[in-house]
Coordinates of C-alpha atoms in Angstrom, one line a residue:
Chain I
X1373 CA -9.4 -16.9 36.7
X1374 CA -9.6 -20.2 37.1
X1375 CA -8.9 -21.0 33.3
X1376 CA -5.6 -19.9 33.7
X1377 CA -5.1 -23.3 36.0
X1378 CA -5.9 -25.2 32.9
X1379 CA -2.7 -24.8 31.1
X1380 CA -0.3 -27.5 31.4
X1381 CA 2.3 -25.8 32.7
X1382 CA 1.0 -23.4 35.3
X1383 CA 2.3 -19.9 36.1
X1384 CA 4.7 -19.7 38.9
X1385 CA 2.6 -17.0 40.3
X1386 CA 0.2 -18.5 43.1
X1387 CA -3.2 -17.7 41.4
X1388 CA -5.4 -18.8 44.4
X1389 CA -4.1 -16.2 46.6
X1390 CA -5.4 -13.2 45.2
X1391 CA -8.8 -12.0 46.6
X1392 CA -11.5 -11.8 43.6
X1393 CA -15.1 -11.0 43.4
X1394 CA -17.5 -13.6 44.7
X1395 CA -18.3 -15.8 41.6
X1396 CA -21.3 -18.2 41.3
X1397 CA -21.6 -21.2 43.6
X1398 CA -21.0 -24.0 41.3
X1399 CA -18.2 -22.5 39.5
X1400 CA -16.6 -21.6 42.8
X1401 CA -16.6 -24.9 44.1
X1402 CA -15.3 -26.3 40.6
X1403 CA -12.7 -23.6 40.6
X1404 CA -11.7 -24.6 44.2
X1405 CA -11.0 -28.2 43.0
X1406 CA -8.9 -27.3 40.3
X1407 CA -7.1 -24.7 42.8
X1408 CA -6.2 -27.6 45.0
X1409 CA -5.1 -29.8 42.1
X1410 CA -3.2 -27.0 40.5
X1411 CA -1.7 -26.1 44.1
X1412 CA -0.3 -29.5 44.4
X1413 CA 1.0 -29.2 41.1
X1414 CA 2.8 -25.6 41.8
X1415 CA 3.8 -27.0 45.3
X1416 CA 6.1 -29.5 43.0
X1417 CA 7.2 -27.2 40.8
X1418 CA 8.2 -24.7 43.3
X1419 CA 10.0 -27.1 45.8
X1420 CA 11.1 -30.2 43.9
X1421 CA 14.3 -28.7 42.5
X1422 CA 14.8 -27.9 46.5
X1423 CA 14.3 -31.7 47.2
X1424 CA 16.8 -32.3 44.1
X1425 CA 19.6 -30.3 45.2
X1426 CA 19.0 -30.5 48.9
X1427 CA 20.9 -34.0 49.4
X1428 CA 24.1 -32.5 48.0
X1429 CA 23.8 -29.3 50.3
X1430 CA 23.0 -31.2 53.4
X1431 CA 26.1 -33.6 53.1
X1432 CA 27.8 -30.2 52.2
X1433 CA 27.2 -28.7 54.9
X1434 CA 27.8 -31.4 57.1
X1435 CA 31.2 -32.5 55.5
X1436 CA 32.4 -29.4 53.9
X1437 CA 31.0 -26.1 55.5
X1438 CA 30.9 -27.2 59.2
X1439 CA 34.3 -28.6 59.3
X1440 CA 35.2 -25.3 57.3
X1441 CA 34.0 -23.1 60.1
X1442 CA 35.0 -25.4 62.9
X1443 CA 38.5 -25.6 61.7
X1444 CA 38.5 -21.6 61.6
X1445 CA 37.2 -21.7 65.5
X1446 CA 39.5 -24.6 66.4
X1447 CA 42.8 -22.6 65.4
X1448 CA 42.0 -20.0 67.9
X1449 CA 42.2 -22.6 70.8
X1450 CA 44.5 -24.8 72.4
X1451 CA 43.6 -28.6 71.4
X1452 CA 45.5 -31.5 71.9
X1453 CA 44.9 -34.8 69.8
X1454 CA 44.7 -36.5 73.4
X1455 CA 41.5 -34.6 74.3
X1456 CA 39.9 -33.1 71.4
X1457 CA 37.1 -32.0 73.2
X1458 CA 39.1 -29.6 75.9
X1459 CA 39.4 -26.4 74.1
X1460 CA 41.1 -23.6 75.7
X1461 CA 40.8 -20.2 74.0
X1462 CA 44.0 -18.9 73.1
X1463 CA 43.1 -16.3 70.6
X1464 CA 45.7 -15.7 67.8
X1465 CA 48.6 -17.6 69.6
X1466 CA 48.4 -20.7 67.4
X1467 CA 49.1 -18.3 64.3
X1468 CA 52.0 -16.3 66.2
X1469 CA 53.6 -19.5 66.8
X1470 CA 53.3 -21.2 63.8
X1471 CA 54.5 -17.7 62.2
X1472 CA 57.5 -18.2 64.4
X1473 CA 58.4 -21.7 63.5
X1474 CA 61.0 -21.8 60.6
X1475 CA 59.8 -24.7 59.6
X1476 CA 56.6 -23.3 58.6
X1477 CA 58.6 -21.0 56.6
X1478 CA 60.6 -23.7 55.1
X1479 CA 57.3 -25.7 54.2
X1480 CA 55.6 -22.8 53.0
X1481 CA 58.8 -22.2 50.6
X1482 CA 58.5 -25.7 49.5
X1483 CA 55.1 -26.0 49.1
X1484 CA 55.9 -23.0 46.2
X1485 CA 58.9 -24.1 44.6
X1486 CA 57.5 -28.3 44.4
X1487 CA 54.2 -26.2 43.4
X1488 CA 56.1 -24.2 40.5
X1489 CA 58.2 -27.0 39.3
X1490 CA 55.3 -29.5 39.3
X1491 CA 52.7 -27.3 37.7
X1492 CA 54.4 -25.1 34.8
X1493 CA 56.5 -27.7 32.8
X1494 CA 53.0 -30.2 33.7
X1495 CA 50.8 -27.5 31.8
X1496 CA 53.0 -26.8 29.3
X1497 CA 53.7 -30.5 28.1
X1498 CA 50.2 -30.7 28.5
X1499 CA 49.4 -27.9 26.1
X1500 CA 51.9 -29.0 23.8
X1501 CA 50.6 -32.6 23.7
X1502 CA 47.1 -31.6 23.0
X1503 CA 48.2 -29.6 20.0
X1504 CA 50.0 -32.8 18.7
X1505 CA 46.8 -35.1 19.6
X1506 CA 44.6 -32.7 17.9
X1507 CA 46.1 -33.2 14.4
X1508 CA 44.8 -36.3 12.1
X1509 CA 46.5 -39.5 13.5
X1510 CA 46.6 -42.9 13.7
X1511 CA 45.2 -44.8 16.9
X1512 CA 44.8 -41.4 18.7
X1513 CA 42.3 -43.4 21.1
X1514 CA 45.5 -45.5 22.2
X1515 CA 47.8 -42.4 23.1
X1516 CA 45.0 -40.7 24.9
X1517 CA 44.3 -43.7 27.1
X1518 CA 47.7 -44.7 27.6
X1519 CA 48.5 -40.9 28.6
X1520 CA 45.9 -41.3 31.3
X1521 CA 46.9 -44.6 32.8
X1522 CA 48.9 -42.7 35.5
X1523 CA 45.9 -40.9 36.5
X1524 CA 44.8 -44.5 37.3
X1525 CA 47.5 -44.8 39.7
X1526 CA 47.2 -44.3 43.2
X1527 CA 49.8 -41.4 44.8
X1528 CA 51.0 -44.1 47.0
X1529 CA 51.6 -46.6 44.4
X1530 CA 53.3 -43.9 42.3
X1531 CA 55.4 -42.7 44.9
X1532 CA 56.8 -46.1 45.9
X1533 CA 57.8 -46.8 42.4
X1534 CA 59.3 -43.4 41.9
X1535 CA 61.3 -43.8 45.1
X1536 CA 63.0 -46.8 43.3
X1537 CA 63.4 -45.1 40.2
X1538 CA 64.9 -42.4 41.8
X1539 CA 67.2 -44.5 44.1
X1540 CA 71.0 -43.0 44.6
X1541 CA 72.8 -46.3 44.0
X1542 CA 70.9 -48.6 41.9
X1543 CA 68.1 -46.3 40.8
X1544 CA 67.1 -46.5 37.1
X1545 CA 67.4 -42.8 36.5
X1546 CA 71.1 -42.1 38.1
X1547 CA 72.0 -45.4 35.8
X1548 CA 70.4 -43.8 32.9
X1549 CA 72.2 -40.2 33.7
X1550 CA 75.5 -41.9 33.7
X1551 CA 75.4 -42.7 29.8
X1552 CA 75.4 -38.9 29.4
X1553 CA 78.3 -38.4 32.0
X1554 CA 76.3 -37.1 34.9
X1555 CA 77.4 -38.4 38.5
X1556 CA 74.9 -40.1 40.8
X1557 CA 72.6 -37.8 42.5
X1558 CA 71.6 -38.0 45.4
X1559 CA 67.7 -37.6 45.0
X1560 CA 66.6 -37.8 48.6
X1561 CA 68.8 -36.0 50.7
X1562 CA 69.8 -33.0 48.6
X1563 CA 67.3 -30.1 48.4
X1564 CA 66.7 -29.4 44.6
X1565 CA 66.9 -33.0 43.2
X1566 CA 64.5 -34.4 46.3
X1567 CA 62.3 -31.5 45.2
X1568 CA 62.3 -32.4 41.3
X1569 CA 61.9 -35.9 42.1
X1570 CA 58.7 -35.1 44.4
X1571 CA 57.4 -32.9 41.6
X1572 CA 58.2 -35.3 38.5
X1573 CA 55.7 -38.1 40.3
X1574 CA 53.3 -35.4 40.2
X1575 CA 53.9 -34.4 36.7
X1576 CA 54.1 -37.9 35.8
X1577 CA 50.3 -38.6 37.1
X1578 CA 48.7 -35.3 35.9
X1579 CA 50.4 -34.2 32.5
X1580 CA 47.9 -36.9 30.5
X1581 CA 44.7 -35.7 32.3
X1582 CA 45.6 -32.0 31.7
X1583 CA 46.5 -32.9 28.0
X1584 CA 43.0 -34.0 27.6
X1585 CA 41.0 -31.4 29.0
X1586 CA 43.1 -29.0 26.8
X1587 CA 42.2 -31.2 23.8
X1588 CA 38.8 -31.3 24.2
X1589 CA 38.9 -27.0 24.6
X1590 CA 40.9 -27.1 21.3
X1591 CA 38.2 -28.9 19.6
X1592 CA 35.7 -26.8 20.3
X1593 CA 37.5 -24.0 18.6
X1594 CA 35.2 -23.3 15.2
X1595 CA 37.3 -24.7 12.2
X1596 CA 36.4 -21.4 10.4
X1597 CA 38.7 -19.5 12.8
X1598 CA 41.5 -21.6 11.6
X1599 CA 40.8 -21.0 7.7
X1600 CA 40.5 -17.2 7.8
X1601 CA 44.0 -17.6 9.7
X1602 CA 45.0 -19.2 7.1
X1603 CA 43.7 -17.0 4.3
X1604 CA 45.4 -14.4 6.0
X1605 CA 48.7 -16.2 5.4
X1606 CA 49.0 -17.5 9.0
X1607 CA 51.3 -20.4 9.2
X1608 CA 50.9 -23.5 11.9
X1609 CA 52.6 -21.5 14.5
X1610 CA 51.0 -18.1 14.0
X1611 CA 47.5 -20.3 14.0
X1612 CA 48.4 -21.6 17.6
X1613 CA 49.3 -18.4 18.9
X1614 CA 46.8 -16.3 17.4
X1615 CA 44.0 -18.9 17.3
X1616 CA 44.5 -21.5 19.6
X1617 CA 46.1 -19.8 22.6
X1618 CA 43.4 -16.9 22.9
X1619 CA 40.4 -19.4 22.3
X1620 CA 42.2 -21.3 25.4
X1621 CA 42.3 -18.5 27.7
X1622 CA 39.5 -19.8 30.0
X1623 CA 40.6 -23.2 29.9
X1624 CA 44.2 -22.4 30.7
X1625 CA 42.8 -20.3 33.6
X1626 CA 40.8 -23.4 34.8
X1627 CA 43.6 -25.6 34.7
X1628 CA 45.7 -23.1 36.5
X1629 CA 43.4 -22.7 39.4
X1630 CA 42.9 -26.1 39.9
X1631 CA 46.9 -27.2 39.6
X1632 CA 47.4 -24.4 42.3
X1633 CA 44.8 -25.8 44.5
X1634 CA 46.5 -29.1 44.2
X1635 CA 49.7 -27.9 44.6
X1636 CA 48.8 -26.2 48.0
X1637 CA 47.9 -29.6 49.3
X1638 CA 51.0 -31.8 48.3
X1639 CA 50.8 -34.5 51.0
X1640 CA 51.2 -38.0 49.7
X1641 CA 54.3 -37.7 47.5
X1642 CA 56.4 -36.1 49.9
X1643 CA 55.2 -38.4 52.7
X1644 CA 56.3 -41.5 50.8
X1645 CA 59.1 -40.4 49.0
X1646 CA 61.1 -40.8 52.2
X1647 CA 58.4 -43.4 54.1
X1648 CA 60.9 -43.5 57.2
X1649 CA 61.4 -39.6 57.7
X1650 CA 57.8 -39.2 57.3
X1651 CA 56.1 -36.3 58.2
X1652 CA 59.4 -34.5 58.4
X1653 CA 59.7 -34.5 54.5
X1654 CA 63.4 -35.7 54.4
X1655 CA 66.0 -35.7 56.9
X1656 CA 66.7 -32.1 56.5
X1657 CA 62.9 -31.2 56.0
X1658 CA 63.9 -30.2 52.6
X1659 CA 60.8 -31.2 50.8
X1660 CA 58.4 -31.0 53.7
X1661 CA 55.3 -29.1 52.3
X1662 CA 52.4 -27.4 53.9
X1663 CA 50.2 -30.5 54.0
X1664 CA 53.1 -32.3 55.7
X1665 CA 53.7 -29.8 58.0
X1666 CA 50.0 -29.7 59.1
X1667 CA 50.1 -33.6 59.7
X1668 CA 53.2 -33.1 61.4
X1669 CA 51.9 -30.9 63.9
X1670 CA 48.2 -32.4 64.6
X1671 CA 49.2 -35.8 64.3
X1672 CA 52.8 -36.5 65.3
X1673 CA 53.0 -33.5 67.7
X1674 CA 49.4 -33.6 68.4
X1675 CA 48.7 -30.1 68.3
X1676 CA 45.4 -29.9 66.7
X1677 CA 44.6 -26.1 67.3
X1678 CA 48.0 -25.1 65.5
X1679 CA 47.5 -27.7 62.8
X1680 CA 43.9 -26.0 62.4
X1681 CA 45.8 -22.6 62.2
X1682 CA 47.9 -24.1 59.3
X1683 CA 44.5 -25.3 57.5
X1684 CA 43.3 -21.7 57.8
X1685 CA 46.6 -20.1 56.7
X1686 CA 46.5 -22.4 53.8
X1687 CA 43.1 -21.5 53.0
X1688 CA 43.7 -17.8 53.1
X1689 CA 46.7 -18.0 50.8
X1690 CA 44.2 -19.7 48.2
X1691 CA 41.6 -16.8 48.5
X1692 CA 44.4 -14.6 47.9
X1693 CA 45.7 -16.7 45.0
X1694 CA 42.0 -17.1 43.5
X1695 CA 41.7 -13.0 43.7
X1696 CA 44.8 -12.4 42.0
X1697 CA 43.7 -15.1 39.4
X1698 CA 40.4 -13.2 39.0
X1699 CA 42.1 -9.8 38.4
X1700 CA 44.6 -11.0 35.9
X1701 CA 41.9 -12.7 33.9
X1702 CA 39.5 -9.6 33.8
X1703 CA 42.8 -7.7 32.9
X1704 CA 43.6 -10.3 30.0
X1705 CA 39.7 -10.1 29.0
X1706 CA 39.8 -6.3 28.9
X1707 CA 43.2 -6.0 26.9
X1708 CA 41.9 -8.5 24.2
Chain N
X108 CA 39.6 -35.1 -1.6
X109 CA 35.6 -35.5 -2.0
X110 CA 34.9 -34.5 1.4
X111 CA 36.1 -30.6 0.1
X112 CA 32.7 -30.4 -1.5
X113 CA 30.9 -30.3 2.1
X114 CA 30.8 -27.0 3.6
X115 CA 32.1 -27.3 7.0
X116 CA 29.8 -25.3 9.0
X117 CA 26.9 -27.8 7.9
X118 CA 26.0 -30.1 10.7
X119 CA 26.1 -33.5 10.0
X120 CA 22.4 -34.2 10.3
X121 CA 21.5 -31.5 7.6
X122 CA 23.7 -33.3 4.9
X123 CA 21.2 -35.8 2.8
X124 CA 22.6 -39.4 3.1
X125 CA 23.5 -39.8 -0.1
X126 CA 26.2 -36.9 0.1
X127 CA 27.4 -38.0 3.4
X128 CA 31.0 -38.6 3.0
X129 CA 32.9 -40.4 5.5
X130 CA 35.7 -38.4 7.1
X131 CA 38.0 -39.2 9.5
X132 CA 36.6 -38.3 13.2
X133 CA 39.7 -36.1 14.1
X134 CA 39.0 -34.1 10.9
X135 CA 35.6 -32.9 11.8
X136 CA 36.6 -32.0 15.3
X137 CA 39.0 -29.3 14.5
X138 CA 42.4 -31.2 13.6
X139 CA 43.2 -29.3 10.8
X140 CA 46.8 -31.0 10.0
X141 CA 47.9 -34.5 9.5
X142 CA 50.4 -35.4 12.1
X143 CA 54.0 -35.9 10.9
X144 CA 56.7 -38.0 11.9
X145 CA 57.7 -35.6 14.7
X146 CA 54.4 -35.6 16.0
X147 CA 54.4 -39.4 16.4
X148 CA 57.9 -39.3 17.9
X149 CA 56.8 -37.4 20.6
X150 CA 53.5 -39.1 21.3
X151 CA 55.3 -42.3 21.3
X152 CA 57.9 -41.0 23.7
X153 CA 55.0 -39.7 25.9
X154 CA 53.3 -42.8 26.1
X155 CA 56.4 -45.1 26.9
X156 CA 57.0 -42.2 29.8
X157 CA 53.6 -43.1 30.7
X158 CA 53.6 -46.7 30.7
X159 CA 57.2 -47.2 31.7
X160 CA 56.8 -46.8 35.7
X161 CA 53.7 -49.1 35.5
X162 CA 55.4 -52.1 33.4
X163 CA 58.5 -51.8 35.8
X164 CA 56.7 -52.0 38.7
X165 CA 55.9 -55.4 37.6
X166 CA 59.6 -56.0 36.6
X167 CA 60.9 -54.9 40.1
X168 CA 57.9 -57.4 41.6
X169 CA 59.1 -60.1 39.6
X170 CA 62.9 -60.0 40.8
X171 CA 64.4 -60.6 44.3
X172 CA 65.7 -57.7 46.3
X173 CA 69.7 -58.9 45.4
X174 CA 69.0 -58.2 41.9
X175 CA 67.4 -54.7 42.9
X176 CA 70.3 -53.7 44.5
X177 CA 72.9 -53.9 41.8
X178 CA 73.6 -51.7 38.5
X179 CA 72.4 -51.8 35.6
X180 CA 68.7 -52.2 37.0
X181 CA 66.6 -55.1 35.7
X182 CA 64.9 -54.3 32.6
X183 CA 63.0 -57.8 31.7
X184 CA 61.0 -59.9 34.0
X185 CA 62.4 -62.5 36.6
X186 CA 60.6 -65.4 37.6
X187 CA 59.4 -64.3 41.0
X188 CA 56.4 -62.3 40.1
X189 CA 53.7 -64.8 41.5
X190 CA 55.6 -65.6 44.4
X191 CA 55.9 -62.1 45.5
X192 CA 52.4 -60.9 44.8
X193 CA 51.1 -63.9 46.8
X194 CA 53.7 -62.5 49.7
X195 CA 52.3 -59.1 49.3
X196 CA 48.5 -60.2 49.1
X197 CA 48.9 -61.9 52.9
X198 CA 51.5 -59.6 54.6
X199 CA 49.7 -56.3 53.8
X200 CA 46.3 -57.9 54.4
X201 CA 45.4 -57.0 51.1
X202 CA 42.6 -59.4 50.9
X203 CA 40.5 -57.3 53.7
X204 CA 41.9 -54.0 51.8
X205 CA 40.2 -54.7 48.3
X206 CA 37.1 -55.6 50.2
X207 CA 37.3 -52.5 52.3
X208 CA 38.2 -50.2 49.2
X209 CA 35.6 -51.8 47.1
X210 CA 33.1 -51.2 49.7
X211 CA 34.1 -47.7 50.1
X212 CA 34.5 -46.9 46.0
X213 CA 30.9 -48.6 45.2
X214 CA 29.2 -47.0 47.7
X215 CA 30.6 -43.3 47.5
X216 CA 30.5 -43.9 43.3
X217 CA 26.8 -45.1 43.6
X218 CA 25.6 -42.4 45.9
X219 CA 27.5 -39.5 44.0
X220 CA 26.3 -40.8 40.5
X221 CA 22.5 -40.4 41.9
X222 CA 22.6 -37.5 44.0
X223 CA 24.6 -35.6 41.2
X224 CA 22.0 -36.5 38.6
X225 CA 19.0 -35.3 40.1
X226 CA 21.0 -32.1 41.5
X227 CA 22.1 -31.4 38.2
X228 CA 19.0 -32.0 36.2
X229 CA 17.5 -29.4 38.8
X230 CA 20.2 -27.2 38.1
X231 CA 20.4 -27.6 34.3
X232 CA 16.2 -27.7 33.3
X233 CA 14.2 -26.4 36.4
X234 CA 13.7 -22.9 37.3
X235 CA 14.0 -22.0 41.1
X236 CA 14.6 -18.9 43.1
X237 CA 18.4 -18.8 44.3
X238 CA 19.5 -21.2 41.8
X239 CA 22.4 -18.9 40.5
X240 CA 23.6 -18.7 44.0
X241 CA 23.5 -22.0 44.7
X242 CA 25.5 -23.1 41.7
X243 CA 28.0 -20.6 42.6
X244 CA 28.1 -22.2 45.9
X245 CA 28.9 -25.8 44.1
X246 CA 31.7 -24.5 42.3
X247 CA 33.3 -22.9 45.1
X248 CA 33.5 -25.9 46.9
X249 CA 35.3 -27.4 44.4
X250 CA 38.1 -24.8 45.6
X251 CA 37.8 -25.6 49.2
X252 CA 41.1 -27.8 49.6
X253 CA 40.5 -31.1 51.8
X254 CA 43.0 -30.4 54.2
X255 CA 40.8 -27.8 55.9
X256 CA 37.9 -30.3 56.6
X257 CA 40.5 -32.9 58.0
X258 CA 40.8 -31.4 61.6
X259 CA 37.1 -31.1 62.9
X260 CA 36.2 -34.6 60.5
X261 CA 38.8 -36.4 62.7
X262 CA 37.8 -35.0 66.1
X263 CA 34.0 -36.1 64.9
X264 CA 35.0 -39.4 63.8
X265 CA 37.1 -39.6 67.5
X266 CA 34.1 -38.7 69.5
X267 CA 31.6 -41.3 67.6
X268 CA 34.6 -43.9 67.7
X269 CA 34.4 -44.5 64.4
X270 CA 38.4 -44.7 63.8
X271 CA 39.5 -47.8 61.8
X272 CA 35.7 -48.2 60.8
X273 CA 34.8 -47.7 57.2
X274 CA 31.8 -45.5 57.6
X275 CA 34.5 -42.7 58.8
X276 CA 35.7 -43.0 55.0
X277 CA 32.3 -43.5 53.2
X278 CA 30.2 -40.6 55.1
X279 CA 32.4 -37.8 53.8
X280 CA 33.1 -38.9 50.3
X281 CA 29.3 -39.1 49.6
X282 CA 29.4 -35.1 48.2
X283 CA 30.9 -34.2 44.8
X284 CA 30.8 -30.8 43.8
X285 CA 32.3 -32.1 40.2
X286 CA 29.7 -34.7 40.1
X287 CA 26.9 -31.9 40.2
X288 CA 28.8 -29.8 37.8
X289 CA 29.5 -32.7 35.5
X290 CA 25.8 -33.8 35.1
X291 CA 24.5 -30.4 34.8
X292 CA 26.6 -29.9 31.8
X293 CA 25.7 -33.3 30.2
X294 CA 21.8 -32.9 30.8
X295 CA 21.8 -29.2 29.6
X296 CA 22.5 -30.5 26.3
X297 CA 21.4 -34.3 26.1
X298 CA 17.9 -33.8 27.7
X299 CA 15.6 -31.5 25.3
X300 CA 13.4 -29.3 27.2
X301 CA 10.1 -30.9 25.2
X302 CA 10.5 -34.2 26.4
X303 CA 10.1 -32.9 30.2
X304 CA 7.2 -30.7 29.1
X305 CA 5.8 -33.7 27.4
X306 CA 5.9 -35.9 30.4
X307 CA 4.6 -33.1 32.5
X308 CA 1.5 -32.6 30.2
X309 CA 0.9 -36.2 30.8
X310 CA 0.6 -35.6 34.4
X311 CA 3.8 -36.7 35.7
X312 CA 5.5 -34.9 38.6
X313 CA 8.9 -34.3 39.1
X314 CA 9.8 -37.2 40.5
X315 CA 8.3 -39.2 38.0
X316 CA 10.3 -37.0 35.6
X317 CA 13.5 -38.1 37.2
X318 CA 12.9 -41.4 37.3
X319 CA 11.3 -42.2 33.5
X320 CA 13.0 -39.1 31.8
X321 CA 16.0 -38.0 33.5
X322 CA 17.7 -41.2 34.4
X323 CA 17.4 -42.9 31.1
X324 CA 18.7 -39.8 29.5
X325 CA 21.4 -39.3 31.9
X326 CA 22.7 -42.9 31.8
X327 CA 26.0 -42.8 29.7
X328 CA 27.3 -39.8 31.8
X329 CA 26.1 -41.3 34.6
X330 CA 28.1 -44.4 33.8
X331 CA 31.3 -42.1 33.0
X332 CA 30.9 -40.3 36.3
X333 CA 30.2 -43.5 38.2
X334 CA 34.0 -44.5 36.6
X335 CA 35.7 -41.5 37.4
X336 CA 34.4 -41.3 41.0
X337 CA 35.4 -44.8 41.6
X338 CA 38.7 -44.3 40.3
X339 CA 39.0 -41.0 42.4
X340 CA 37.8 -43.0 45.7
X341 CA 39.6 -46.0 44.9
X342 CA 43.0 -43.9 45.0
X343 CA 41.9 -41.4 48.0
X344 CA 44.9 -41.4 50.3
X345 CA 45.0 -38.4 52.8
X346 CA 41.9 -38.9 54.5
X347 CA 41.7 -43.0 54.9
X348 CA 45.4 -42.8 56.0
X349 CA 44.7 -40.5 58.9
X350 CA 41.3 -42.4 60.1
X351 CA 42.3 -46.0 59.3
X352 CA 45.3 -48.0 60.7
X353 CA 47.7 -49.5 58.1
X354 CA 47.2 -53.2 59.6
X355 CA 44.0 -53.2 61.3
X356 CA 41.2 -52.3 58.6
X357 CA 42.8 -50.6 55.8
X358 CA 42.1 -49.6 52.3
X359 CA 44.3 -50.5 49.5
X360 CA 46.0 -47.2 49.5
X361 CA 46.6 -47.5 53.3
X362 CA 48.0 -50.9 52.6
X363 CA 50.6 -50.2 50.4
X364 CA 51.7 -47.2 52.0
X365 CA 52.3 -49.3 55.0
X366 CA 54.6 -51.8 52.9
X367 CA 57.1 -49.0 52.5
X368 CA 57.7 -48.6 56.3
X369 CA 61.1 -50.2 57.9
X370 CA 64.7 -49.5 57.7
X371 CA 65.5 -52.3 55.2
X372 CA 62.1 -52.5 53.5
X373 CA 61.7 -55.5 51.3
X374 CA 61.5 -53.6 47.7
X375 CA 60.0 -56.1 45.5
X376 CA 57.3 -56.8 47.8
X377 CA 56.4 -53.1 47.9
X378 CA 56.2 -53.3 44.0
X379 CA 54.3 -56.0 44.5
X380 CA 51.8 -54.6 46.4
X381 CA 51.8 -51.3 44.7
X382 CA 51.1 -53.5 41.3
X383 CA 48.3 -55.3 42.9
X384 CA 46.7 -52.0 44.3
X385 CA 46.9 -50.3 40.5
X386 CA 46.1 -53.5 38.7
X387 CA 42.2 -53.6 39.1
X388 CA 42.1 -49.8 38.1
X389 CA 44.2 -50.6 35.0
X390 CA 41.9 -53.6 33.7
X391 CA 39.1 -50.8 34.2
X392 CA 41.2 -48.5 32.0
X393 CA 42.0 -51.2 29.3
X394 CA 38.4 -51.8 29.1
X395 CA 36.7 -48.3 29.4
X396 CA 39.4 -46.1 28.6
X397 CA 37.6 -44.6 25.6
X398 CA 34.7 -43.6 27.6
X399 CA 36.9 -42.3 30.7
X400 CA 38.7 -40.3 28.2
X401 CA 35.5 -39.0 26.6
X402 CA 33.9 -38.2 29.9
X403 CA 37.1 -36.4 31.2
X404 CA 36.9 -34.2 27.8
X405 CA 33.5 -33.7 28.2
X406 CA 33.5 -32.5 31.9
X407 CA 36.0 -30.0 30.6
X408 CA 34.0 -28.1 27.9
X409 CA 32.1 -25.5 29.5
X410 CA 28.7 -24.5 28.8

């Protein structure tokens, strides 16, 4: 039995605990000493992984899970910003109140449309860019770094710059449009233009980032697949559709999920796109997102309970989106 | 081309030195075609689109407001740049804001890098019960929207009377599920099991293994993760905006967001502030751009 502990990597099973026949005295003492050593060794092997991961989980419990649960709890209470510790149980009333509020539905609709206008073109362009970057190119690193520069720009800085670029009277974009015969567009006050403008900020910041993620996945596709496709007579386009895209499916799903989560939380861009209207997201709430609506209810109107209900509603929507995503990816995998 | 004599599937190290022929890097990684003029045109167009708003920020900051309220908009620099940067610096309390943001981003980057490395090591190389489930939780946390935690965090901070204090921003930003995931992916490949075993045979316990084997092996990835985290924390907006006031004790993002307020905002001043807030990161990008790009691409490849 004792010899088993001599190996450098002791077995995971605790050897000393098993009852054995009583061996000779000296051997027993030796065995006990080894046992102690190996116990310490085993304790290290067994428990140190938990020690290594525990800081993350402790912090996550305090700043991730606890707030998540507590928000759910608070959403069932009336809580005012002025006295956050006074909680009165109201059941689901916060939820019925926000569902009765037309601005909630307006914000939900805006979040969806801004999400679509910002995510779909962004990912399509990123895919095209990644495909081009995957060619043999001169100075390819330069393009990659340049395209990532917007990622280094903050929401605050980017939004403020685009407010000026999208100015109605003196903005550069309207100025450029007049050369192609388009009249000045009121990018801040008209519904669709303002949503397009807010989406443009998001697209500008994230396209290069997503392109790099696609590029990384493309470079992991084995060269042989392209060679055999070429032997079968596939041209560049056919190779792209029959080799590249199918191999990229998991990455595409990943970016769709990440972008969906990001789109559900859009906050800074619409807040700063009309800084004076602030939380209302434009004079007519034309680009108020759910994130902004939550901020308005919680921090402007001071109803923290209602804000919590909005937060949980957003979370539930995301879970549904996640499930739909999962089902679609299962279907896709099954069909291929 | 001489390179065609090499079989593509052969790993580089297996090729004898004499036969090793230099090939462009992109060719190895699957770039099957040379880029034509259209490819370059598209790339140059996107590069201009990416960089133009940044350059124009500087142009707008260098002009006075009367010039910004005219068509055509200015396309080249004026003479006011340094004056405006100077005013923005004092008006928005940017000195304080830079110090604050550096403290916040530095602390959270350093902590996240260390905690992610040891947790990533455990997930990559150690066996323990519940590992699969715990890793699933890590990945799951990446999906929880920050807005969900904002309200109770705000209540906590209000109760502790930490409003306007930096620890309110620092503490919640010490966790990064992405960091754990990123280090795990890196260490799976970069840290051979044999080295860990060798260290164990020499009698090293787990902590010594971490210190003497894992940290040195993980150094390149730690640098990349550190930079990515720094960029992200530097740019954080929602949470600092909620807990820090715009004039008293802001981070850079909160301070420049405050510049946009008011009914006749000083546009060129706002642009000067935006430029100042972005400049440090653009410098980081100019210097370490290649490594950051490599890091993002590496984090994207799943293992």
